[in-house]
PDB file of C-alpha atoms in Angstrom:
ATOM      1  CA  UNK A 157      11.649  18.498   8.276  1.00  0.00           C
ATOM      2  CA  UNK A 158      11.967  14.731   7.892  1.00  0.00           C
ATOM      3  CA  UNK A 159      12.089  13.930  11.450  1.00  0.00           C
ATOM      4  CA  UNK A 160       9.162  15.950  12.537  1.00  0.00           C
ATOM      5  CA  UNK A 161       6.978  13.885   8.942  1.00  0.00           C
ATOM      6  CA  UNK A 162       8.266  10.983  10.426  1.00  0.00           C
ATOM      7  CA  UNK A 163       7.543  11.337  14.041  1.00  0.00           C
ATOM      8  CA  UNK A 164       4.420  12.533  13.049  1.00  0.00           C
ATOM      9  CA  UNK A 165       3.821   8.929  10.933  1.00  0.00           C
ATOM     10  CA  UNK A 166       5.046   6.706  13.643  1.00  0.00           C
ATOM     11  CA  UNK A 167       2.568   7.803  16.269  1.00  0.00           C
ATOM     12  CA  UNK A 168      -0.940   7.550  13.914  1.00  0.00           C
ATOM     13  CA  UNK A 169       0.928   4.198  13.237  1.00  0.00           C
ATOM     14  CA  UNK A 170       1.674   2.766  16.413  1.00  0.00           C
ATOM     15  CA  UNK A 171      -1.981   3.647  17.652  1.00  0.00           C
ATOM     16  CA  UNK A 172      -3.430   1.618  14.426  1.00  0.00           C
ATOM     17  CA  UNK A 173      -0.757  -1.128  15.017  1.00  0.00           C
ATOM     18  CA  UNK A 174      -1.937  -0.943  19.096  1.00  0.00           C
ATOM     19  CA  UNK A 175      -5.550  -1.588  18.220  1.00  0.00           C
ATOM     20  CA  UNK A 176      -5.089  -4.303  15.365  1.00  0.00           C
ATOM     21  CA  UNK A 177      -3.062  -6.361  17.467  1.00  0.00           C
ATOM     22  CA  UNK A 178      -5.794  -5.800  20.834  1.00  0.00           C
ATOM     23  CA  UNK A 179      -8.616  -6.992  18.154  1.00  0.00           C
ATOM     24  CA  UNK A 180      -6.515  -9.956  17.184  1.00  0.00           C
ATOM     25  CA  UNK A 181      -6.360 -11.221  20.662  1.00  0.00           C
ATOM     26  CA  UNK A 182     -10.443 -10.742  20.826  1.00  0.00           C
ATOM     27  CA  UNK A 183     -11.600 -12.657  17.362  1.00  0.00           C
ATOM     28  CA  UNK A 184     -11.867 -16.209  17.397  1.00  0.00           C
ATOM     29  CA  UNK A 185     -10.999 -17.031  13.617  1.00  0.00           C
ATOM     30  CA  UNK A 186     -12.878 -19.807  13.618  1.00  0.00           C
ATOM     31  CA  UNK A 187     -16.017 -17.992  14.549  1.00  0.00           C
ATOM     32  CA  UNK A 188     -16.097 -15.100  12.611  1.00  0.00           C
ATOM     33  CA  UNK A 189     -13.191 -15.349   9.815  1.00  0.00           C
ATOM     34  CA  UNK A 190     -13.705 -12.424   7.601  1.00  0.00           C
ATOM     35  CA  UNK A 191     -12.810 -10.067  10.867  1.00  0.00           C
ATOM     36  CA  UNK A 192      -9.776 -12.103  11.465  1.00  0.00           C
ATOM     37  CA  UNK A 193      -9.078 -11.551   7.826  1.00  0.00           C
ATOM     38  CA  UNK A 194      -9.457  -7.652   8.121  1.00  0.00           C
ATOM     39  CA  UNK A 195      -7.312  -7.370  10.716  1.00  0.00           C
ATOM     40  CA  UNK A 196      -4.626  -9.849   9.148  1.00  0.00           C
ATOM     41  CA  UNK A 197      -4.874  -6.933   6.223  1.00  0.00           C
ATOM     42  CA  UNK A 198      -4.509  -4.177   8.482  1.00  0.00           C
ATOM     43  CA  UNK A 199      -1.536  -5.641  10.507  1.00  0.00           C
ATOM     44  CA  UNK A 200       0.631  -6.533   7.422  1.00  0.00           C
ATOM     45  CA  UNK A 201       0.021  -3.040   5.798  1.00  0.00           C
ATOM     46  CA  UNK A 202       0.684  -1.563   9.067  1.00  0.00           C
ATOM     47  CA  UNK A 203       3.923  -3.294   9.260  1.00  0.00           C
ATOM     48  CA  UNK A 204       4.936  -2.777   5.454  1.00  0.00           C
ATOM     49  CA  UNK A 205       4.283   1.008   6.201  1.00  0.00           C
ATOM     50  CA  UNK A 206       6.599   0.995   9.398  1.00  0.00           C
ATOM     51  CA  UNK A 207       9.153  -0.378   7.150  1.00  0.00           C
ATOM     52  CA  UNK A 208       8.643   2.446   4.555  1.00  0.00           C
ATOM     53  CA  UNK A 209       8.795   5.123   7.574  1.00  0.00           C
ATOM     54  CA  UNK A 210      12.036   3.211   8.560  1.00  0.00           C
ATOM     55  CA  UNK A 211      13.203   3.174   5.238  1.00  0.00           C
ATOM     56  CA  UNK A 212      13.231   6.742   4.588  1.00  0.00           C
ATOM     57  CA  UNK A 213      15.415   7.162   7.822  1.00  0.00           C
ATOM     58  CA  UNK A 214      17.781   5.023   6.386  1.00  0.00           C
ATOM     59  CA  UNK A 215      18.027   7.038   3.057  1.00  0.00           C
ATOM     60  CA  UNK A 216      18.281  10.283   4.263  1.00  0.00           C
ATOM     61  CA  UNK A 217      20.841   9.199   6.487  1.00  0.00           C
ATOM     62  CA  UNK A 218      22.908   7.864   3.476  1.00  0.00           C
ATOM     63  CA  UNK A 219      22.397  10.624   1.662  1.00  0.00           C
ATOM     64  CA  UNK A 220      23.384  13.054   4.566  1.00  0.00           C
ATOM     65  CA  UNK A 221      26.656  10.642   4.947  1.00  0.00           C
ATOM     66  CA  UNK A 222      24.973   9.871   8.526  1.00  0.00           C
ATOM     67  CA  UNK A 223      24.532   6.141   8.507  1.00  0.00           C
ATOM     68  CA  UNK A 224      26.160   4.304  11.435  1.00  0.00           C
ATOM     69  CA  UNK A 225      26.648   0.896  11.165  1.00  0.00           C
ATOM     70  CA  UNK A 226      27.005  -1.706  14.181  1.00  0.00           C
ATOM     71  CA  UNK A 227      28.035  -5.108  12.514  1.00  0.00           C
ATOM     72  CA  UNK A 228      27.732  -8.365  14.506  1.00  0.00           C
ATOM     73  CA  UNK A 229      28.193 -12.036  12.940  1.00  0.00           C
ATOM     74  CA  UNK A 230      24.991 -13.695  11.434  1.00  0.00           C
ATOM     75  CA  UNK A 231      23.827 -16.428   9.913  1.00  0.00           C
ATOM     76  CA  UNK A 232      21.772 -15.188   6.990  1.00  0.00           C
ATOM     77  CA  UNK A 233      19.726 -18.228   7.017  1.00  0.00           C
ATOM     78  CA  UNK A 234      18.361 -17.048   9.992  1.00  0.00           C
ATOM     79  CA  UNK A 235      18.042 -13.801   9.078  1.00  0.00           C
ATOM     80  CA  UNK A 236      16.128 -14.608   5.735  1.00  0.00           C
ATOM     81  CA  UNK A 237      13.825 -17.422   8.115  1.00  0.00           C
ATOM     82  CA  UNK A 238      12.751 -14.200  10.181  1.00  0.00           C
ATOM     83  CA  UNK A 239      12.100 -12.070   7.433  1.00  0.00           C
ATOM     84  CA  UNK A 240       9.944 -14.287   5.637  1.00  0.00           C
ATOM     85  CA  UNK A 241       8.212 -14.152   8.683  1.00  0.00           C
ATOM     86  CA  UNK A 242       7.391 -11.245   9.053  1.00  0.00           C
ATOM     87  CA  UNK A 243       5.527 -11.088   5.136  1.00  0.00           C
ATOM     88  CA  UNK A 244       3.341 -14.280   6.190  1.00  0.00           C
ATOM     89  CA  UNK A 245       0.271 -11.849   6.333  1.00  0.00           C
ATOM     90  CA  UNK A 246       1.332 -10.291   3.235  1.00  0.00           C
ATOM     91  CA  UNK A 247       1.226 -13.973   1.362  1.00  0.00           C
ATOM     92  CA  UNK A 248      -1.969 -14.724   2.719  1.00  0.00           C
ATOM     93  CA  UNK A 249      -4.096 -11.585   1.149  1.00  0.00           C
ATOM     94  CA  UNK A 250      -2.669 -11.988  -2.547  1.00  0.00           C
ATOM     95  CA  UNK A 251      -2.970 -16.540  -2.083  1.00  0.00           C
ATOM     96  CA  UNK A 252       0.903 -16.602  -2.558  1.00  0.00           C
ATOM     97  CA  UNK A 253       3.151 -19.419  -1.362  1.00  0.00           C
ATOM     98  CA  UNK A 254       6.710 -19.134  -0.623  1.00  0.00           C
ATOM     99  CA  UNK A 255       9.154 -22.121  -0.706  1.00  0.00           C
ATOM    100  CA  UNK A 256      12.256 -21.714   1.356  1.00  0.00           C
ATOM    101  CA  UNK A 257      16.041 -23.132   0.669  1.00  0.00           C
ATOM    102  CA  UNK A 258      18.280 -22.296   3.327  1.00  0.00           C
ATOM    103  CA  UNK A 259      22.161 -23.121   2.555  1.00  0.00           C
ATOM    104  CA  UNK A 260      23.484 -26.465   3.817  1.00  0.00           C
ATOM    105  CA  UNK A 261      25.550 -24.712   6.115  1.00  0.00           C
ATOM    106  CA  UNK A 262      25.901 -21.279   8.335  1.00  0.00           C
ATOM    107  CA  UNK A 263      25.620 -18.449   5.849  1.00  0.00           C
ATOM    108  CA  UNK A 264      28.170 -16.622   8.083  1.00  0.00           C
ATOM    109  CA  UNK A 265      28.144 -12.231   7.410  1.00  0.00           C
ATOM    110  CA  UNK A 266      29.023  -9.837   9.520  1.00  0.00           C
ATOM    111  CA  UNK A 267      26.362  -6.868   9.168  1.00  0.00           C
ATOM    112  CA  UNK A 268      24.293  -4.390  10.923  1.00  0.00           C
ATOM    113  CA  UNK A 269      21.560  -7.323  11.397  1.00  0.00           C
ATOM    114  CA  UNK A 270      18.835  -4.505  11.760  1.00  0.00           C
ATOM    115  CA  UNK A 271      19.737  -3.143   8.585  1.00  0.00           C
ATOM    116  CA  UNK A 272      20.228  -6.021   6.387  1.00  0.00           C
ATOM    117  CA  UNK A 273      16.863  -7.409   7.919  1.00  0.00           C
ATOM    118  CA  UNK A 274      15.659  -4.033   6.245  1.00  0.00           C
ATOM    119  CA  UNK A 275      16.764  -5.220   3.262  1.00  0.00           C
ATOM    120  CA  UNK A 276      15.744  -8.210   3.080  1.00  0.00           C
ATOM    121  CA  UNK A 277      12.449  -7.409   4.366  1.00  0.00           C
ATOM    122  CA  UNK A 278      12.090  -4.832   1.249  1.00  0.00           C
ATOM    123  CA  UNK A 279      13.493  -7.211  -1.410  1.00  0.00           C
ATOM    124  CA  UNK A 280      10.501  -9.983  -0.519  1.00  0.00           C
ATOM    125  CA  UNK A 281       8.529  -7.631  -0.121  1.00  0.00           C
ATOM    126  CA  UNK A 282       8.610  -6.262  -3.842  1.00  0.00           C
ATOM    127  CA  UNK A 283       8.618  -9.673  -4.942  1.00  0.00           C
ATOM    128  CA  UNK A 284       5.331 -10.271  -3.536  1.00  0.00           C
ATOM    129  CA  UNK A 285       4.010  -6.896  -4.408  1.00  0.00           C
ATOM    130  CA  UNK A 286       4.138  -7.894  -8.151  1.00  0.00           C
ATOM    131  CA  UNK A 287       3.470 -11.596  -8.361  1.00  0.00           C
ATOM    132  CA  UNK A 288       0.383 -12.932  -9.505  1.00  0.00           C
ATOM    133  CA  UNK A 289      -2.130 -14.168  -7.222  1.00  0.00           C
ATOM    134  CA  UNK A 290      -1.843 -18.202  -6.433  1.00  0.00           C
ATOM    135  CA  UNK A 291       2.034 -18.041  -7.802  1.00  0.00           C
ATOM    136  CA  UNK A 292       4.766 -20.218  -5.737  1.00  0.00           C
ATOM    137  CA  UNK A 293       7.808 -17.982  -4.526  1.00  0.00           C
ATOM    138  CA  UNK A 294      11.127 -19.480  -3.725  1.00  0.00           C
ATOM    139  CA  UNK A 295      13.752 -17.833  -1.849  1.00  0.00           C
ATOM    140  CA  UNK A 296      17.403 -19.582  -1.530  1.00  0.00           C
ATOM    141  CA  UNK A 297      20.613 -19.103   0.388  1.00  0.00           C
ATOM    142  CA  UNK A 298      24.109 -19.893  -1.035  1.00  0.00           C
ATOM    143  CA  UNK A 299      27.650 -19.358  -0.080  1.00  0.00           C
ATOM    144  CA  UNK A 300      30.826 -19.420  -2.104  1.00  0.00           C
ATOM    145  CA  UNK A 301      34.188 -18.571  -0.499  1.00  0.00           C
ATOM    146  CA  UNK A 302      33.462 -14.833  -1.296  1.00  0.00           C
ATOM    147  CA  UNK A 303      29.940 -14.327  -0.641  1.00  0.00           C
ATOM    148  CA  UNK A 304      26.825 -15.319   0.963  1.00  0.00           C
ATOM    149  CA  UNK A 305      23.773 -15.307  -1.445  1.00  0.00           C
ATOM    150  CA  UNK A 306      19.913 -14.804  -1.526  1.00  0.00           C
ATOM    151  CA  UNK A 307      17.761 -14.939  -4.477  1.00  0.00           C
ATOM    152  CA  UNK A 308      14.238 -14.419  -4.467  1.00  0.00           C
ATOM    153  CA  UNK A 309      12.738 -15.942  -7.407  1.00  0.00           C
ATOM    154  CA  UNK A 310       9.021 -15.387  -9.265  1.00  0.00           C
ATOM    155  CA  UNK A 311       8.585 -17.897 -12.096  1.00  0.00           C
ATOM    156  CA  UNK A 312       5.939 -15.470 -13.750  1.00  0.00           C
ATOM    157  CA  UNK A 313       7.306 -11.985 -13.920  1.00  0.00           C
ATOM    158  CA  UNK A 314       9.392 -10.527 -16.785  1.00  0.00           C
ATOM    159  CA  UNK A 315      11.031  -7.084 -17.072  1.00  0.00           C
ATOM    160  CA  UNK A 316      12.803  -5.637 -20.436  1.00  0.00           C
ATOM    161  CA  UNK A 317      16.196  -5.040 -19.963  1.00  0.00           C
ATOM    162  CA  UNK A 318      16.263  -1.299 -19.430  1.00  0.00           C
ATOM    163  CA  UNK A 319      13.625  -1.569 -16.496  1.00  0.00           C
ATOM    164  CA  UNK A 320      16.212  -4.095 -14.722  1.00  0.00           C
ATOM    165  CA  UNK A 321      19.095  -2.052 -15.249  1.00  0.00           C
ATOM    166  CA  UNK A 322      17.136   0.685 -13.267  1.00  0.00           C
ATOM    167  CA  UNK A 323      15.346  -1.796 -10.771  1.00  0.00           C
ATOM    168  CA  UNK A 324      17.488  -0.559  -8.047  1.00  0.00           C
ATOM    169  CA  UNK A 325      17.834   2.976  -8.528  1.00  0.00           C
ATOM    170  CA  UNK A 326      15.104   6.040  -7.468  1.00  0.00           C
ATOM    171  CA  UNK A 327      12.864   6.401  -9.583  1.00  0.00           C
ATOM    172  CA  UNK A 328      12.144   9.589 -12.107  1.00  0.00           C
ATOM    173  CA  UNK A 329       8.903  10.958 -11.026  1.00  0.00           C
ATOM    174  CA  UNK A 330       6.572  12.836 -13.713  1.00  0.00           C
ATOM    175  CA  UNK A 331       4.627  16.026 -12.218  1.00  0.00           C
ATOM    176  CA  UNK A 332       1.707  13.787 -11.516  1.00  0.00           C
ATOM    177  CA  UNK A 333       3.605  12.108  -9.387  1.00  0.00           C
ATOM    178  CA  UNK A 334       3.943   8.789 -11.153  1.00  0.00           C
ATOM    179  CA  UNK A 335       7.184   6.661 -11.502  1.00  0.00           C
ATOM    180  CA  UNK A 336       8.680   6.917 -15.164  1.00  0.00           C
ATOM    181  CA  UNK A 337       8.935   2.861 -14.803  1.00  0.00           C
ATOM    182  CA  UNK A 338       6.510   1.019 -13.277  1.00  0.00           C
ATOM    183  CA  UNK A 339       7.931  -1.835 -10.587  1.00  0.00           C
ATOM    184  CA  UNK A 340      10.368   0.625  -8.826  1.00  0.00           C
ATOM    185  CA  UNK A 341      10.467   1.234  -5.587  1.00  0.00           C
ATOM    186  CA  UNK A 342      12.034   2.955  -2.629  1.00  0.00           C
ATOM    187  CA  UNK A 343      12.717  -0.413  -0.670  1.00  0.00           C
ATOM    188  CA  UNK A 344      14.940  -1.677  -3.530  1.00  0.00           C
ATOM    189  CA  UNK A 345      17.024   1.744  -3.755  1.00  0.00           C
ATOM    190  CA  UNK A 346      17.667   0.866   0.239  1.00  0.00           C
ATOM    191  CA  UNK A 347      18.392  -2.590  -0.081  1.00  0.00           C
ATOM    192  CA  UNK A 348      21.019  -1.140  -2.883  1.00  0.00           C
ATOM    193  CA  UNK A 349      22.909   1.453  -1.129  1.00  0.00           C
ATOM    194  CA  UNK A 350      23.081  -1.467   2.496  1.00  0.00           C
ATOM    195  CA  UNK A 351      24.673  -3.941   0.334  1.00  0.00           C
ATOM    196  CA  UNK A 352      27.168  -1.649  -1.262  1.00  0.00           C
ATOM    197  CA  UNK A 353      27.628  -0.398   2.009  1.00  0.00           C
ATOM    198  CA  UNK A 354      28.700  -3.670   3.323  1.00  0.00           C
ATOM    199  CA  UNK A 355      30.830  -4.860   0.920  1.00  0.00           C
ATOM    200  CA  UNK A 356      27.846  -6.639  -1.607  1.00  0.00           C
ATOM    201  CA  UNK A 357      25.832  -5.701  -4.457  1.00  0.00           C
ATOM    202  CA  UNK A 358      22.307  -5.958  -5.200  1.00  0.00           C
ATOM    203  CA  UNK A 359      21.242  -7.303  -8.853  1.00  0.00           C
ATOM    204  CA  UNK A 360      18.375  -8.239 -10.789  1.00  0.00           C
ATOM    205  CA  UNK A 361      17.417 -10.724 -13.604  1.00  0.00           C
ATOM    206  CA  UNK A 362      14.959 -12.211 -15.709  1.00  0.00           C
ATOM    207  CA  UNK A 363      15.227 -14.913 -17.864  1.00  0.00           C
ATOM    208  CA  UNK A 364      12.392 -16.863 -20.101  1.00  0.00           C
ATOM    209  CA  UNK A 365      12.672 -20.105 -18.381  1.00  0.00           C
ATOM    210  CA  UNK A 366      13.337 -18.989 -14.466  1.00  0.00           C
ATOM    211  CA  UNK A 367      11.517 -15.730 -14.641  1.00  0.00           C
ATOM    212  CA  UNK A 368      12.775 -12.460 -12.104  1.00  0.00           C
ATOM    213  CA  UNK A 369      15.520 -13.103  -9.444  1.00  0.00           C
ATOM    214  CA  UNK A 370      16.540 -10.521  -7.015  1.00  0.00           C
ATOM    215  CA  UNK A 371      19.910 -10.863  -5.332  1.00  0.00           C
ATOM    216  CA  UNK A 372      21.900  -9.891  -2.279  1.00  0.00           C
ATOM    217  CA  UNK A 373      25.218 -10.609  -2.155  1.00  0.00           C
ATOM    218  CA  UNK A 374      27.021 -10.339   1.018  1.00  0.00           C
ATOM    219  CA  UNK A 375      30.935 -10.975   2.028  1.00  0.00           C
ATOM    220  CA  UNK A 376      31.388 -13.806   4.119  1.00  0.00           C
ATOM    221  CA  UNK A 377      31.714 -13.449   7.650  1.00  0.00           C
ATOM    222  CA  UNK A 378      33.991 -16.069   8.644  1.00  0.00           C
ATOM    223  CA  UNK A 379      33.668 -17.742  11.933  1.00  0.00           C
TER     224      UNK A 379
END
């Protein structure tokens, strides 16, 4: 039943995604920028919902016991450069900026790069989802002799302790169909289960000063 919905979901998308991208080659944005800005909407949705079509694959697979992994070495600082990519259209409809410290050196992992692109992908994505408009983002990479590190940082947001404890894990849904806590999300359970999956962990903090960090923690891959 899942792989009929989402074969049925990838093909309406891949038609909107077809279009968007053939209008973006025909608008000058200089000429007429409130078109350009549509279709900078509709792209980055677009995308975000491929991701949630891809991210249900990957949960039903790990609940089925079906995931297959194919590690290669990566450097995550590359990986994290691409992903924040990929949300550029995402900061420009809520006026966010994003500040970027790679680690001094190769973040060296071995992983299933399409995977942990998945994840990170879904962890910057939340980030954004909830920040206020206008806020600065910061995103660093770190490596100790265990692990290599990312931490996505919003200065602004808080969560009590009990919501953090749950960030990570699916949420209870009511009858209506609303989340018991607001802030969680499917992408998060995903990034979860691929870090545990590769040897990491996934955590979550606030504090008064720093405000919320989300963290991957992957082993290191030496080279």
């Amino acid at each position: 039943l899942l792989a009929m919905a989402v074969h049925d979901l990838r093909t309406p998308l891949a038609i909107i995604q077809g279009y968007a991208q053939l209008l973006a080659t025909e608008v000058d944005p200089a000429a007429d920028s409130p078109t350009a800005e549509y279709i900078t909407n509709i792209l980055s949705h677009a995308d975000s919902l491929g991701v949630m079509i891809e991210n249900l694959v990957a949960l039903d697979q790990i609940e089925r016991g079906d995931l297959r992994l194919s590690p290669t070495q990566c450097n995550l600082n590359e990986m994290v450069d691409q992903a924040i990519a990929q949300v550029e259209g995402l900061l420009k409809i809520k006026s966010l900026s994003l500040v970027y410290h790679a680690a001094m050196t190769p973040a060296w992992v071995v992983v299933d790069e399409a995977q942990i692109h998945r994840a990170l992908f879904n962890m910057i994505s939340h980030t954004i989802k909830y920040a206020r408009p206008s806020t600065q983002l910061r995103v660093d990479v770190d490596h100790d002799a265990r692990y290599c590190r990312v931490e996505m940082y919003d200065p602004h947001r808080q969560l009590p302790a009990d919501m953090l404890s749950k960030l990570f894990d699916l949420a209870e849904i009511n009858r209506d169909g609303i989340a018991a806590l607001r802030g969680m999300d499917m992408g998060l359970v995903l990034t979860r289960h691929l870090a545990e999956h590769h040897g990491g962990h996934a955590a979550a903090t606030c504090t008064p000063d720093r405000g919320m960090t989300l963290a991957l923690y992957l082993p290191v891959g030496k080279r």
